[in-house]
Structures are given as structure tokens and as C-alpha cells.
Amino acid sequence: MMAAGTEAPDSWYLALLGFAEHFRTSSPPKIRLCVHCLQAVFQFKPPQRVEARTHLQLGSVLYHHTKNSELARTHLEKAWFISQQNLVDSAKPLLRKAIQISQQTPYWHCRLLFQLAQLHTLEKDLVSACDLLGVGAEYARVVGSEYTRALFLLSKGMLLLMERKLQEVHPLLTLCGQIVETWQGNPIQKESLRVFFLVLQVTHYLDAGQVKSVKPCLKQLQQCIQTISTLHDDEILPSNSADLFHWLPKEHMCVLVYLVTVMHSMQAGYLEKAQKYTDKALMQLEKLKMLDCSPILSSFQVILLEHIIMCRLVTGHKATALQEISQVCQLCQQSPRLFSNHAAQLHTLLGLYCISVNCMDNAEAQFTTALRLTSHQELWTFIVTNLASVYIREGNRHQELYSLLERINPDQNFPVSSHCLRAAAFYIRGLLSFFQGRYNEAKRFLRETLKMSNAEDLNRLTACSLVLLGHIFYVLGNHRESNNMVVPAMQLASKIPDMSVQLWSSALLKDLNKACGNSMDAHEAAQMHQNFSQQLLQDHIAACSLPEHNLISWTEGPPPVQIQAQNGPTTSLASLL
């Protein structure tokens, strides 16, 4: 078993391998010491070839010499996954040949089609992957497996959504819905198909920024996962071998439903609910990762952290957000593919953090880096919108600003179909018009934002638009109309909660009540403003004092391994006071 280890030239590796082999062949075998020696290999961060071989050796030792079959399986799966990463090019022709000769064995033929489609997806060749999934769906129909046909079609629908081919997605999802409802078979398999189908529908709505329209689908999805959790796995094998597939384990589906619930809560501005479901999901993930090395779990964890980081920045917990950004960096360090898929999001989060601590030059650098790394239209539009807000605040970047605004013009040729992003683009236009003193134009843009955000319950955009409208009316001397905007803005911001809008609203309420001679209300608003200012100031100092704050300077290559501490905050606090 250990002979292959002699290929590695490193003395530490040969020594550990020799000790492991010695303990394994002792009489009696000293398996615990053998396992310790093999596990020590990972401490040296070996090349992937050595890492895969060591996982294979550990899996074999544990399988043959212990009763810990779960841990053995984990190591064997890790070995297979690492090997798969390095053998994509050589695997494709082998898989194509195997697909040609396996047509008389439905299970293997379908499995090979899924595997080849997965390899094309990993290489971002979604057209080839969709073609293979279409072939699989037709084959499954011919061999009488409606269940696996649905799996192929739903997988194809997922890729079409990734490609934004919405005209092809809609009829395909309609067909999938009909198959799922009419198929009679194993209850867990049926419910898992329904979860897959509903997850695609929910994410489609959320991508479109339609957080109100998605609610019926999301409720069905949550009910569906509750149903699955009460069902027991049926040990009876299906009569059709082509049906021997599972989309995801029940535990993974549960985390996924938590995840899409967090995505919805964040977009809708229910940030305490987002926190609640994030905590549940992360707790479940920690338990699963003890026994399961599936890479999808790390992807779930990163996406959850990305969403909760944005929530923390809104609720005034910048220090916690920064530590969670660092956690995402650590997860990405462990997987080059994970970093490749999330690098743009990571720099975007750092850009948002930089805005929150008034480091505008760093924010610009982070957003510019993120734009260079993404080809995803919705993320690109989100980044450009935030970069425009940086240029507006700086006040001297007119050429760059107008160039950006032309590319996200909500009145014509808006680059994406997202309702939420288009509403945000109107808000950015309103913000610019406000700073330029063009108040009537600003009101037109902001009323458009309000109309769109009210239509889909986009609470944060509603609160931001109301307080900015309130500020405009205050500047124009219309105190009554200003009050009519600022009071609901404060109520909504408190419900979210959005610390920046609360700070802004309380400052306006203080000035409004003072101007109207309401000294008691003015004093109360001033006290609120002082409290919010102190909370934000303390959090600002705490965040800028963390060693992780140096991440704001990282714009090239993989995430830094170590972050050096610095001597306290170096940024201006003027924007917070």
C-alpha cells in the first residue's frame, strides 16, 4: 500500500511514510500511530498529488483495520475529489468512450452523462453541459425513468439560469413541474425533486429582485423541506436501475433551504430573520463538515457568510463583518476553485466595508478589482452601482461617474432584468441630483425608486429613498412634507435595522423639530442621534483596530495568508458624526 510514497523526494514525507508503514506492519499493528503519521503529512501542505495519495492511504488503513467506516469513506472521497480536479482533460475522452459503450446499462450510462456534464460545467462550458443533460433527459425518457429525466431537466434548467437564457428556462421549468407532480415513486425522491424545482424558481425570482413575488414559492419550499425531514429513507431499491440517483442528501437540502431564506431576508430587509437562519445553517454546516468532505458544503458556507456580512454592514457591526470577510478568505485559501468562483464577491464585500469606514480610495480599488474578476451581469451591475456611490461622495470624479451612469441607466437599456438593481440605479441618480442641487430631478428619480421598492417590499431602498426625500424637502423649507418622509423612514430603518438610515433620520428629526419649535421632540431626536453616533463610532474604531483591516489593501492574487496588525484606526470619522 505504501510503496507509491517513495516517488516523493521530500525527506519529511519519506520519514512519515516509513514510520506509518512500520507501525502498520508491526505485530500487532499499531494503527493509531500509523494514522497519526499519515495525518501529519497534511501539516506540511503537500502538493495535491501527495495529498490525494495520503487520503487514499488513510482511507484504506481505516477501512481495513478499524470500524470507523464513515471516516474511511471521507478520506477516500477526498482522494477522489482531488484526483478529479487534476484529471479533467484526460477524463473527458475516457468518459465519452464509456458513454458510447454503456447504453445497455441505464444506471451507468446516466451516471457517466452526469459526470461529463459536471466536468464541462467546472470548465464553464455550459453549452456542452446543457447538451449532455438534454441527451440524458431523452435517454431517461426512452428507458422509462421519469424521475431521472426530471433530474436531467432540472440540472439543465439550473445551467440555463446561470447563462440567463430565460426564454429557454420558462418552458423547461413548466415541463419539470408537470413531471414532478405526476411522478409516483419513492416519497423522498419525489420531495427532493420538488425541492430542486422550487429552489430554481426561488433563485430565479431573487435574481430578478422580486422579493415579494417569490414569497408563495419560498413558503412551498419551506413546507417541502419540513415534509422531507419527517420521511424515513426507504431501503427498497427502485425496480428501474436508472432511478438509482439522489439529487442531494436531506441534510444538504435543509442547509440549502436555509440559504435561500437568508438570501430572501437580506434582499427584503428582514436582517434579524437573516441572522437567525444564518446561525441555524452555519450550525448545521459545522456538524455536517465533521463527517462530510463534500465541496458543496464549503460553497454553502461561503455564500451564507457573504450574505450575513452585508447584513452586518447595514446593522452597524463592521468589526464582526470584517472578521467574517477574513473567514471567507481562509475558506478560499483551502480551495483554489472556491476562490476562483468567489474572488469578485470577496473584493466587492471589502469594497462595501471600505465605504462603511470611509476609506473611499480603497473602496474604489476593491470595486475595480471585483469588476475585473467578474463576468456575472447582476454582480457587475451591483458593483458599478456601489462604485458610482463612491464617486458621488468623492465629488470630483465627474468623468468616471458619468461613464458609469451611462452603463446603468434605469430609463433605457438597463443591463439586467433585476427589479431590485434597477430600483437602486434610480436611487443613485436621485442621490447625484441631490448633491448637485437639482431637487426636482432628484424627487422624480426617488419617487421611481419608491414605486419600485414598494411593489416588491424592498425595505432598505424604501427607507433610503424616504430619508433622502425628507432631506430634500427640509432643504426646500417644506418641513411638513419632510416630516411625512422622515418619520416612516425612521420606523422602517428601526425595523430592518439600518444604522446609517437611523443616524441620518434622527439628525433630520432633530433639525426639523428644532425648526418647528418642538423642543422636547428635538431633544429626544438629538439624544437618539447621539446614541447612534456613539455606537457607530465605537464599532468604527473596533473594526479599524483589527489586524484584518489590512485586507482593504489586498487587490492582487489569492487572499493573504497572514494579516499584520496595525496601530489603531487610520481613517476619518467625519462622515459618521
JSON list of N, CA and C in Angstrom, two decimals, residues 55-124:
[
{"chain": "A", "resi": 55, "resn": "HIS", "atom": "N", "xyz": [-4.69, 10.75, 1.43]},
{"chain": "A", "resi": 55, "resn": "HIS", "atom": "CA", "xyz": [-6.11, 10.48, 1.75]},
{"chain": "A", "resi": 55, "resn": "HIS", "atom": "C", "xyz": [-6.48, 9.04, 1.37]},
{"chain": "A", "resi": 56, "resn": "LEU", "atom": "N", "xyz": [-5.98, 8.59, 0.22]},
{"chain": "A", "resi": 56, "resn": "LEU", "atom": "CA", "xyz": [-6.25, 7.22, -0.21]},
{"chain": "A", "resi": 56, "resn": "LEU", "atom": "C", "xyz": [-5.66, 6.22, 0.78]},
{"chain": "A", "resi": 57, "resn": "GLN", "atom": "N", "xyz": [-4.43, 6.47, 1.23]},
{"chain": "A", "resi": 57, "resn": "GLN", "atom": "CA", "xyz": [-3.78, 5.57, 2.19]},
{"chain": "A", "resi": 57, "resn": "GLN", "atom": "C", "xyz": [-4.52, 5.56, 3.53]},
{"chain": "A", "resi": 58, "resn": "LEU", "atom": "N", "xyz": [-4.92, 6.74, 4.00]},
{"chain": "A", "resi": 58, "resn": "LEU", "atom": "CA", "xyz": [-5.68, 6.83, 5.26]},
{"chain": "A", "resi": 58, "resn": "LEU", "atom": "C", "xyz": [-7.00, 6.08, 5.15]},
{"chain": "A", "resi": 59, "resn": "GLY", "atom": "N", "xyz": [-7.71, 6.31, 4.03]},
{"chain": "A", "resi": 59, "resn": "GLY", "atom": "CA", "xyz": [-8.99, 5.62, 3.84]},
{"chain": "A", "resi": 59, "resn": "GLY", "atom": "C", "xyz": [-8.82, 4.12, 3.85]},
{"chain": "A", "resi": 60, "resn": "SER", "atom": "N", "xyz": [-7.76, 3.63, 3.20]},
{"chain": "A", "resi": 60, "resn": "SER", "atom": "CA", "xyz": [-7.53, 2.19, 3.13]},
{"chain": "A", "resi": 60, "resn": "SER", "atom": "C", "xyz": [-7.20, 1.61, 4.51]},
{"chain": "A", "resi": 61, "resn": "VAL", "atom": "N", "xyz": [-6.32, 2.29, 5.27]},
{"chain": "A", "resi": 61, "resn": "VAL", "atom": "CA", "xyz": [-5.96, 1.83, 6.61]},
{"chain": "A", "resi": 61, "resn": "VAL", "atom": "C", "xyz": [-7.19, 1.80, 7.52]},
{"chain": "A", "resi": 62, "resn": "LEU", "atom": "N", "xyz": [-7.96, 2.86, 7.51]},
{"chain": "A", "resi": 62, "resn": "LEU", "atom": "CA", "xyz": [-9.14, 2.94, 8.38]},
{"chain": "A", "resi": 62, "resn": "LEU", "atom": "C", "xyz": [-10.18, 1.90, 7.99]},
{"chain": "A", "resi": 63, "resn": "TYR", "atom": "N", "xyz": [-10.33, 1.67, 6.70]},
{"chain": "A", "resi": 63, "resn": "TYR", "atom": "CA", "xyz": [-11.33, 0.70, 6.23]},
{"chain": "A", "resi": 63, "resn": "TYR", "atom": "C", "xyz": [-10.95, -0.73, 6.62]},
{"chain": "A", "resi": 64, "resn": "HIS", "atom": "N", "xyz": [-9.65, -1.08, 6.47]},
{"chain": "A", "resi": 64, "resn": "HIS", "atom": "CA", "xyz": [-9.23, -2.45, 6.71]},
{"chain": "A", "resi": 64, "resn": "HIS", "atom": "C", "xyz": [-8.92, -2.76, 8.17]},
{"chain": "A", "resi": 65, "resn": "HIS", "atom": "N", "xyz": [-8.58, -1.74, 8.97]},
{"chain": "A", "resi": 65, "resn": "HIS", "atom": "CA", "xyz": [-8.08, -2.01, 10.32]},
{"chain": "A", "resi": 65, "resn": "HIS", "atom": "C", "xyz": [-8.92, -1.39, 11.43]},
{"chain": "A", "resi": 66, "resn": "THR", "atom": "N", "xyz": [-9.98, -0.65, 11.11]},
{"chain": "A", "resi": 66, "resn": "THR", "atom": "CA", "xyz": [-10.83, -0.06, 12.15]},
{"chain": "A", "resi": 66, "resn": "THR", "atom": "C", "xyz": [-12.30, -0.25, 11.78]},
{"chain": "A", "resi": 67, "resn": "LYS", "atom": "N", "xyz": [-13.15, 0.15, 12.70]},
{"chain": "A", "resi": 67, "resn": "LYS", "atom": "CA", "xyz": [-14.60, 0.10, 12.43]},
{"chain": "A", "resi": 67, "resn": "LYS", "atom": "C", "xyz": [-15.14, 1.47, 12.02]},
{"chain": "A", "resi": 68, "resn": "ASN", "atom": "N", "xyz": [-14.25, 2.43, 11.84]},
{"chain": "A", "resi": 68, "resn": "ASN", "atom": "CA", "xyz": [-14.67, 3.80, 11.51]},
{"chain": "A", "resi": 68, "resn": "ASN", "atom": "C", "xyz": [-14.85, 3.93, 10.00]},
{"chain": "A", "resi": 69, "resn": "SER", "atom": "N", "xyz": [-15.89, 3.30, 9.48]},
{"chain": "A", "resi": 69, "resn": "SER", "atom": "CA", "xyz": [-16.10, 3.28, 8.03]},
{"chain": "A", "resi": 69, "resn": "SER", "atom": "C", "xyz": [-16.47, 4.66, 7.49]},
{"chain": "A", "resi": 70, "resn": "GLU", "atom": "N", "xyz": [-17.13, 5.52, 8.32]},
{"chain": "A", "resi": 70, "resn": "GLU", "atom": "CA", "xyz": [-17.51, 6.86, 7.86]},
{"chain": "A", "resi": 70, "resn": "GLU", "atom": "C", "xyz": [-16.27, 7.71, 7.60]},
{"chain": "A", "resi": 71, "resn": "LEU", "atom": "N", "xyz": [-15.30, 7.66, 8.53]},
{"chain": "A", "resi": 71, "resn": "LEU", "atom": "CA", "xyz": [-14.09, 8.44, 8.35]},
{"chain": "A", "resi": 71, "resn": "LEU", "atom": "C", "xyz": [-13.28, 7.89, 7.17]},
{"chain": "A", "resi": 72, "resn": "ALA", "atom": "N", "xyz": [-13.26, 6.56, 7.03]},
{"chain": "A", "resi": 72, "resn": "ALA", "atom": "CA", "xyz": [-12.58, 5.97, 5.88]},
{"chain": "A", "resi": 72, "resn": "ALA", "atom": "C", "xyz": [-13.19, 6.46, 4.58]},
{"chain": "A", "resi": 73, "resn": "ARG", "atom": "N", "xyz": [-14.53, 6.49, 4.52]},
{"chain": "A", "resi": 73, "resn": "ARG", "atom": "CA", "xyz": [-15.22, 6.95, 3.32]},
{"chain": "A", "resi": 73, "resn": "ARG", "atom": "C", "xyz": [-14.89, 8.42, 3.03]},
{"chain": "A", "resi": 74, "resn": "THR", "atom": "N", "xyz": [-14.82, 9.23, 4.10]},
{"chain": "A", "resi": 74, "resn": "THR", "atom": "CA", "xyz": [-14.48, 10.65, 3.93]},
{"chain": "A", "resi": 74, "resn": "THR", "atom": "C", "xyz": [-13.12, 10.83, 3.27]},
{"chain": "A", "resi": 75, "resn": "HIS", "atom": "N", "xyz": [-12.12, 10.08, 3.75]},
{"chain": "A", "resi": 75, "resn": "HIS", "atom": "CA", "xyz": [-10.78, 10.20, 3.16]},
{"chain": "A", "resi": 75, "resn": "HIS", "atom": "C", "xyz": [-10.75, 9.70, 1.72]},
{"chain": "A", "resi": 76, "resn": "LEU", "atom": "N", "xyz": [-11.47, 8.62, 1.45]},
{"chain": "A", "resi": 76, "resn": "LEU", "atom": "CA", "xyz": [-11.49, 8.08, 0.08]},
{"chain": "A", "resi": 76, "resn": "LEU", "atom": "C", "xyz": [-12.16, 9.07, -0.87]},
{"chain": "A", "resi": 77, "resn": "GLU", "atom": "N", "xyz": [-13.23, 9.74, -0.40]},
{"chain": "A", "resi": 77, "resn": "GLU", "atom": "CA", "xyz": [-13.91, 10.73, -1.24]},
{"chain": "A", "resi": 77, "resn": "GLU", "atom": "C", "xyz": [-13.01, 11.94, -1.50]},
{"chain": "A", "resi": 78, "resn": "LYS", "atom": "N", "xyz": [-12.25, 12.34, -0.46]},
{"chain": "A", "resi": 78, "resn": "LYS", "atom": "CA", "xyz": [-11.33, 13.47, -0.65]},
{"chain": "A", "resi": 78, "resn": "LYS", "atom": "C", "xyz": [-10.25, 13.11, -1.69]},
{"chain": "A", "resi": 79, "resn": "ALA", "atom": "N", "xyz": [-9.76, 11.88, -1.61]},
{"chain": "A", "resi": 79, "resn": "ALA", "atom": "CA", "xyz": [-8.76, 11.44, -2.58]},
{"chain": "A", "resi": 79, "resn": "ALA", "atom": "C", "xyz": [-9.33, 11.48, -4.00]},
{"chain": "A", "resi": 80, "resn": "TRP", "atom": "N", "xyz": [-10.57, 11.02, -4.13]},
{"chain": "A", "resi": 80, "resn": "TRP", "atom": "CA", "xyz": [-11.21, 11.00, -5.46]},
{"chain": "A", "resi": 80, "resn": "TRP", "atom": "C", "xyz": [-11.43, 12.42, -5.97]},
{"chain": "A", "resi": 81, "resn": "PHE", "atom": "N", "xyz": [-11.86, 13.31, -5.07]},
{"chain": "A", "resi": 81, "resn": "PHE", "atom": "CA", "xyz": [-12.16, 14.69, -5.49]},
{"chain": "A", "resi": 81, "resn": "PHE", "atom": "C", "xyz": [-10.89, 15.41, -5.95]},
{"chain": "A", "resi": 82, "resn": "ILE", "atom": "N", "xyz": [-9.80, 15.27, -5.18]},
{"chain": "A", "resi": 82, "resn": "ILE", "atom": "CA", "xyz": [-8.55, 15.93, -5.55]},
{"chain": "A", "resi": 82, "resn": "ILE", "atom": "C", "xyz": [-8.03, 15.38, -6.88]},
{"chain": "A", "resi": 83, "resn": "SER", "atom": "N", "xyz": [-8.13, 14.06, -7.03]},
{"chain": "A", "resi": 83, "resn": "SER", "atom": "CA", "xyz": [-7.68, 13.45, -8.29]},
{"chain": "A", "resi": 83, "resn": "SER", "atom": "C", "xyz": [-8.52, 13.95, -9.46]},
{"chain": "A", "resi": 84, "resn": "GLN", "atom": "N", "xyz": [-9.83, 14.06, -9.21]},
{"chain": "A", "resi": 84, "resn": "GLN", "atom": "CA", "xyz": [-10.73, 14.53, -10.27]},
{"chain": "A", "resi": 84, "resn": "GLN", "atom": "C", "xyz": [-10.35, 15.95, -10.71]},
{"chain": "A", "resi": 85, "resn": "GLN", "atom": "N", "xyz": [-9.96, 16.80, -9.74]},
{"chain": "A", "resi": 85, "resn": "GLN", "atom": "CA", "xyz": [-9.57, 18.17, -10.07]},
{"chain": "A", "resi": 85, "resn": "GLN", "atom": "C", "xyz": [-8.41, 18.21, -11.05]},
{"chain": "A", "resi": 86, "resn": "ASN", "atom": "N", "xyz": [-7.50, 17.25, -10.91]},
{"chain": "A", "resi": 86, "resn": "ASN", "atom": "CA", "xyz": [-6.27, 17.28, -11.70]},
{"chain": "A", "resi": 86, "resn": "ASN", "atom": "C", "xyz": [-6.36, 16.47, -13.00]},
{"chain": "A", "resi": 87, "resn": "LEU", "atom": "N", "xyz": [-7.47, 15.79, -13.20]},
{"chain": "A", "resi": 87, "resn": "LEU", "atom": "CA", "xyz": [-7.53, 14.87, -14.33]},
{"chain": "A", "resi": 87, "resn": "LEU", "atom": "C", "xyz": [-8.67, 15.17, -15.29]},
{"chain": "A", "resi": 88, "resn": "VAL", "atom": "N", "xyz": [-9.12, 16.43, -15.29]},
{"chain": "A", "resi": 88, "resn": "VAL", "atom": "CA", "xyz": [-10.28, 16.78, -16.12]},
{"chain": "A", "resi": 88, "resn": "VAL", "atom": "C", "xyz": [-10.02, 16.50, -17.59]},
{"chain": "A", "resi": 89, "resn": "ASP", "atom": "N", "xyz": [-8.89, 16.98, -18.09]},
{"chain": "A", "resi": 89, "resn": "ASP", "atom": "CA", "xyz": [-8.61, 16.84, -19.52]},
{"chain": "A", "resi": 89, "resn": "ASP", "atom": "C", "xyz": [-8.51, 15.38, -19.95]},
{"chain": "A", "resi": 90, "resn": "SER", "atom": "N", "xyz": [-7.83, 14.58, -19.14]},
{"chain": "A", "resi": 90, "resn": "SER", "atom": "CA", "xyz": [-7.69, 13.17, -19.51]},
{"chain": "A", "resi": 90, "resn": "SER", "atom": "C", "xyz": [-8.97, 12.39, -19.27]},
{"chain": "A", "resi": 91, "resn": "ALA", "atom": "N", "xyz": [-9.84, 12.88, -18.37]},
{"chain": "A", "resi": 91, "resn": "ALA", "atom": "CA", "xyz": [-11.07, 12.16, -18.04]},
{"chain": "A", "resi": 91, "resn": "ALA", "atom": "C", "xyz": [-12.13, 12.28, -19.14]},
{"chain": "A", "resi": 92, "resn": "LYS", "atom": "N", "xyz": [-12.17, 13.43, -19.83]},
{"chain": "A", "resi": 92, "resn": "LYS", "atom": "CA", "xyz": [-13.25, 13.66, -20.79]},
{"chain": "A", "resi": 92, "resn": "LYS", "atom": "C", "xyz": [-13.30, 12.63, -21.92]},
{"chain": "A", "resi": 93, "resn": "PRO", "atom": "N", "xyz": [-12.19, 12.34, -22.61]},
{"chain": "A", "resi": 93, "resn": "PRO", "atom": "CA", "xyz": [-12.27, 11.32, -23.66]},
{"chain": "A", "resi": 93, "resn": "PRO", "atom": "C", "xyz": [-12.62, 9.94, -23.13]},
{"chain": "A", "resi": 94, "resn": "LEU", "atom": "N", "xyz": [-12.13, 9.61, -21.92]},
{"chain": "A", "resi": 94, "resn": "LEU", "atom": "CA", "xyz": [-12.48, 8.32, -21.32]},
{"chain": "A", "resi": 94, "resn": "LEU", "atom": "C", "xyz": [-13.98, 8.24, -21.05]},
{"chain": "A", "resi": 95, "resn": "LEU", "atom": "N", "xyz": [-14.54, 9.34, -20.53]},
{"chain": "A", "resi": 95, "resn": "LEU", "atom": "CA", "xyz": [-15.98, 9.36, -20.24]},
{"chain": "A", "resi": 95, "resn": "LEU", "atom": "C", "xyz": [-16.80, 9.25, -21.53]},
{"chain": "A", "resi": 96, "resn": "ARG", "atom": "N", "xyz": [-16.37, 9.94, -22.57]},
{"chain": "A", "resi": 96, "resn": "ARG", "atom": "CA", "xyz": [-17.10, 9.86, -23.85]},
{"chain": "A", "resi": 96, "resn": "ARG", "atom": "C", "xyz": [-17.12, 8.43, -24.38]},
{"chain": "A", "resi": 97, "resn": "LYS", "atom": "N", "xyz": [-15.96, 7.75, -24.29]},
{"chain": "A", "resi": 97, "resn": "LYS", "atom": "CA", "xyz": [-15.89, 6.37, -24.73]},
{"chain": "A", "resi": 97, "resn": "LYS", "atom": "C", "xyz": [-16.80, 5.48, -23.89]},
{"chain": "A", "resi": 98, "resn": "ALA", "atom": "N", "xyz": [-16.77, 5.71, -22.56]},
{"chain": "A", "resi": 98, "resn": "ALA", "atom": "CA", "xyz": [-17.60, 4.91, -21.66]},
{"chain": "A", "resi": 98, "resn": "ALA", "atom": "C", "xyz": [-19.08, 5.15, -21.93]},
{"chain": "A", "resi": 99, "resn": "ILE", "atom": "N", "xyz": [-19.45, 6.39, -22.26]},
{"chain": "A", "resi": 99, "resn": "ILE", "atom": "CA", "xyz": [-20.85, 6.70, -22.58]},
{"chain": "A", "resi": 99, "resn": "ILE", "atom": "C", "xyz": [-21.30, 5.93, -23.82]},
{"chain": "A", "resi": 100, "resn": "GLN", "atom": "N", "xyz": [-20.41, 5.83, -24.81]},
{"chain": "A", "resi": 100, "resn": "GLN", "atom": "CA", "xyz": [-20.75, 5.12, -26.06]},
{"chain": "A", "resi": 100, "resn": "GLN", "atom": "C", "xyz": [-21.05, 3.64, -25.82]},
{"chain": "A", "resi": 101, "resn": "ILE", "atom": "N", "xyz": [-20.29, 3.01, -24.91]},
{"chain": "A", "resi": 101, "resn": "ILE", "atom": "CA", "xyz": [-20.42, 1.55, -24.73]},
{"chain": "A", "resi": 101, "resn": "ILE", "atom": "C", "xyz": [-21.35, 1.16, -23.58]},
{"chain": "A", "resi": 102, "resn": "SER", "atom": "N", "xyz": [-21.99, 2.17, -22.92]},
{"chain": "A", "resi": 102, "resn": "SER", "atom": "CA", "xyz": [-22.80, 1.85, -21.73]},
{"chain": "A", "resi": 102, "resn": "SER", "atom": "C", "xyz": [-24.30, 1.98, -21.98]},
{"chain": "A", "resi": 103, "resn": "GLN", "atom": "N", "xyz": [-24.71, 2.11, -23.22]},
{"chain": "A", "resi": 103, "resn": "GLN", "atom": "CA", "xyz": [-26.12, 2.40, -23.48]},
{"chain": "A", "resi": 103, "resn": "GLN", "atom": "C", "xyz": [-27.08, 1.28, -23.05]},
{"chain": "A", "resi": 104, "resn": "GLN", "atom": "N", "xyz": [-26.54, 0.07, -22.89]},
{"chain": "A", "resi": 104, "resn": "GLN", "atom": "CA", "xyz": [-27.40, -1.04, -22.46]},
{"chain": "A", "resi": 104, "resn": "GLN", "atom": "C", "xyz": [-27.47, -1.17, -20.94]},
{"chain": "A", "resi": 105, "resn": "THR", "atom": "N", "xyz": [-26.74, -0.31, -20.23]},
{"chain": "A", "resi": 105, "resn": "THR", "atom": "CA", "xyz": [-26.78, -0.33, -18.76]},
{"chain": "A", "resi": 105, "resn": "THR", "atom": "C", "xyz": [-27.21, 1.05, -18.27]},
{"chain": "A", "resi": 106, "resn": "PRO", "atom": "N", "xyz": [-28.52, 1.26, -18.10]},
{"chain": "A", "resi": 106, "resn": "PRO", "atom": "CA", "xyz": [-29.08, 2.61, -17.86]},
{"chain": "A", "resi": 106, "resn": "PRO", "atom": "C", "xyz": [-28.42, 3.37, -16.71]},
{"chain": "A", "resi": 107, "resn": "TYR", "atom": "N", "xyz": [-28.19, 2.70, -15.57]},
{"chain": "A", "resi": 107, "resn": "TYR", "atom": "CA", "xyz": [-27.64, 3.43, -14.42]},
{"chain": "A", "resi": 107, "resn": "TYR", "atom": "C", "xyz": [-26.28, 4.04, -14.78]},
{"chain": "A", "resi": 108, "resn": "TRP", "atom": "N", "xyz": [-25.37, 3.20, -15.34]},
{"chain": "A", "resi": 108, "resn": "TRP", "atom": "CA", "xyz": [-24.04, 3.68, -15.65]},
{"chain": "A", "resi": 108, "resn": "TRP", "atom": "C", "xyz": [-24.05, 4.71, -16.78]},
{"chain": "A", "resi": 109, "resn": "HIS", "atom": "N", "xyz": [-24.92, 4.51, -17.74]},
{"chain": "A", "resi": 109, "resn": "HIS", "atom": "CA", "xyz": [-25.00, 5.46, -18.85]},
{"chain": "A", "resi": 109, "resn": "HIS", "atom": "C", "xyz": [-25.41, 6.84, -18.33]},
{"chain": "A", "resi": 110, "resn": "CYS", "atom": "N", "xyz": [-26.42, 6.87, -17.47]},
{"chain": "A", "resi": 110, "resn": "CYS", "atom": "CA", "xyz": [-26.88, 8.16, -16.90]},
{"chain": "A", "resi": 110, "resn": "CYS", "atom": "C", "xyz": [-25.81, 8.77, -16.00]},
{"chain": "A", "resi": 111, "resn": "ARG", "atom": "N", "xyz": [-25.18, 7.93, -15.19]},
{"chain": "A", "resi": 111, "resn": "ARG", "atom": "CA", "xyz": [-24.16, 8.45, -14.27]},
{"chain": "A", "resi": 111, "resn": "ARG", "atom": "C", "xyz": [-23.00, 9.07, -15.05]},
{"chain": "A", "resi": 112, "resn": "LEU", "atom": "N", "xyz": [-22.57, 8.41, -16.12]},
{"chain": "A", "resi": 112, "resn": "LEU", "atom": "CA", "xyz": [-21.46, 8.94, -16.93]},
{"chain": "A", "resi": 112, "resn": "LEU", "atom": "C", "xyz": [-21.84, 10.24, -17.62]},
{"chain": "A", "resi": 113, "resn": "LEU", "atom": "N", "xyz": [-23.09, 10.35, -18.08]},
{"chain": "A", "resi": 113, "resn": "LEU", "atom": "CA", "xyz": [-23.56, 11.60, -18.68]},
{"chain": "A", "resi": 113, "resn": "LEU", "atom": "C", "xyz": [-23.54, 12.74, -17.66]},
{"chain": "A", "resi": 114, "resn": "PHE", "atom": "N", "xyz": [-24.01, 12.45, -16.43]},
{"chain": "A", "resi": 114, "resn": "PHE", "atom": "CA", "xyz": [-23.96, 13.45, -15.37]},
{"chain": "A", "resi": 114, "resn": "PHE", "atom": "C", "xyz": [-22.52, 13.89, -15.10]},
{"chain": "A", "resi": 115, "resn": "GLN", "atom": "N", "xyz": [-21.59, 12.90, -15.04]},
{"chain": "A", "resi": 115, "resn": "GLN", "atom": "CA", "xyz": [-20.20, 13.22, -14.71]},
{"chain": "A", "resi": 115, "resn": "GLN", "atom": "C", "xyz": [-19.55, 14.08, -15.79]},
{"chain": "A", "resi": 116, "resn": "LEU", "atom": "N", "xyz": [-19.80, 13.73, -17.06]},
{"chain": "A", "resi": 116, "resn": "LEU", "atom": "CA", "xyz": [-19.21, 14.51, -18.14]},
{"chain": "A", "resi": 116, "resn": "LEU", "atom": "C", "xyz": [-19.80, 15.92, -18.18]},
{"chain": "A", "resi": 117, "resn": "ALA", "atom": "N", "xyz": [-21.11, 16.02, -17.95]},
{"chain": "A", "resi": 117, "resn": "ALA", "atom": "CA", "xyz": [-21.74, 17.35, -17.88]},
{"chain": "A", "resi": 117, "resn": "ALA", "atom": "C", "xyz": [-21.14, 18.17, -16.74]},
{"chain": "A", "resi": 118, "resn": "GLN", "atom": "N", "xyz": [-20.85, 17.51, -15.61]},
{"chain": "A", "resi": 118, "resn": "GLN", "atom": "CA", "xyz": [-20.24, 18.21, -14.48]},
{"chain": "A", "resi": 118, "resn": "GLN", "atom": "C", "xyz": [-18.84, 18.73, -14.84]},
{"chain": "A", "resi": 119, "resn": "LEU", "atom": "N", "xyz": [-18.06, 17.93, -15.54]},
{"chain": "A", "resi": 119, "resn": "LEU", "atom": "CA", "xyz": [-16.72, 18.37, -15.94]},
{"chain": "A", "resi": 119, "resn": "LEU", "atom": "C", "xyz": [-16.80, 19.60, -16.85]},
{"chain": "A", "resi": 120, "resn": "HIS", "atom": "N", "xyz": [-17.74, 19.57, -17.81]},
{"chain": "A", "resi": 120, "resn": "HIS", "atom": "CA", "xyz": [-17.90, 20.74, -18.69]},
{"chain": "A", "resi": 120, "resn": "HIS", "atom": "C", "xyz": [-18.34, 21.97, -17.88]},
{"chain": "A", "resi": 121, "resn": "THR", "atom": "N", "xyz": [-19.19, 21.75, -16.88]},
{"chain": "A", "resi": 121, "resn": "THR", "atom": "CA", "xyz": [-19.64, 22.87, -16.04]},
{"chain": "A", "resi": 121, "resn": "THR", "atom": "C", "xyz": [-18.47, 23.46, -15.25]},
{"chain": "A", "resi": 122, "resn": "LEU", "atom": "N", "xyz": [-17.61, 22.59, -14.71]},
{"chain": "A", "resi": 122, "resn": "LEU", "atom": "CA", "xyz": [-16.44, 23.07, -13.97]},
{"chain": "A", "resi": 122, "resn": "LEU", "atom": "C", "xyz": [-15.52, 23.90, -14.85]},
{"chain": "A", "resi": 123, "resn": "GLU", "atom": "N", "xyz": [-15.50, 23.58, -16.14]},
{"chain": "A", "resi": 123, "resn": "GLU", "atom": "CA", "xyz": [-14.69, 24.35, -17.08]},
{"chain": "A", "resi": 123, "resn": "GLU", "atom": "C", "xyz": [-15.45, 25.56, -17.65]},
{"chain": "A", "resi": 124, "resn": "LYS", "atom": "N", "xyz": [-16.67, 25.77, -17.12]},
{"chain": "A", "resi": 124, "resn": "LYS", "atom": "CA", "xyz": [-17.54, 26.88, -17.55]},
{"chain": "A", "resi": 124, "resn": "LYS", "atom": "C", "xyz": [-17.98, 26.75, -19.02]}
]
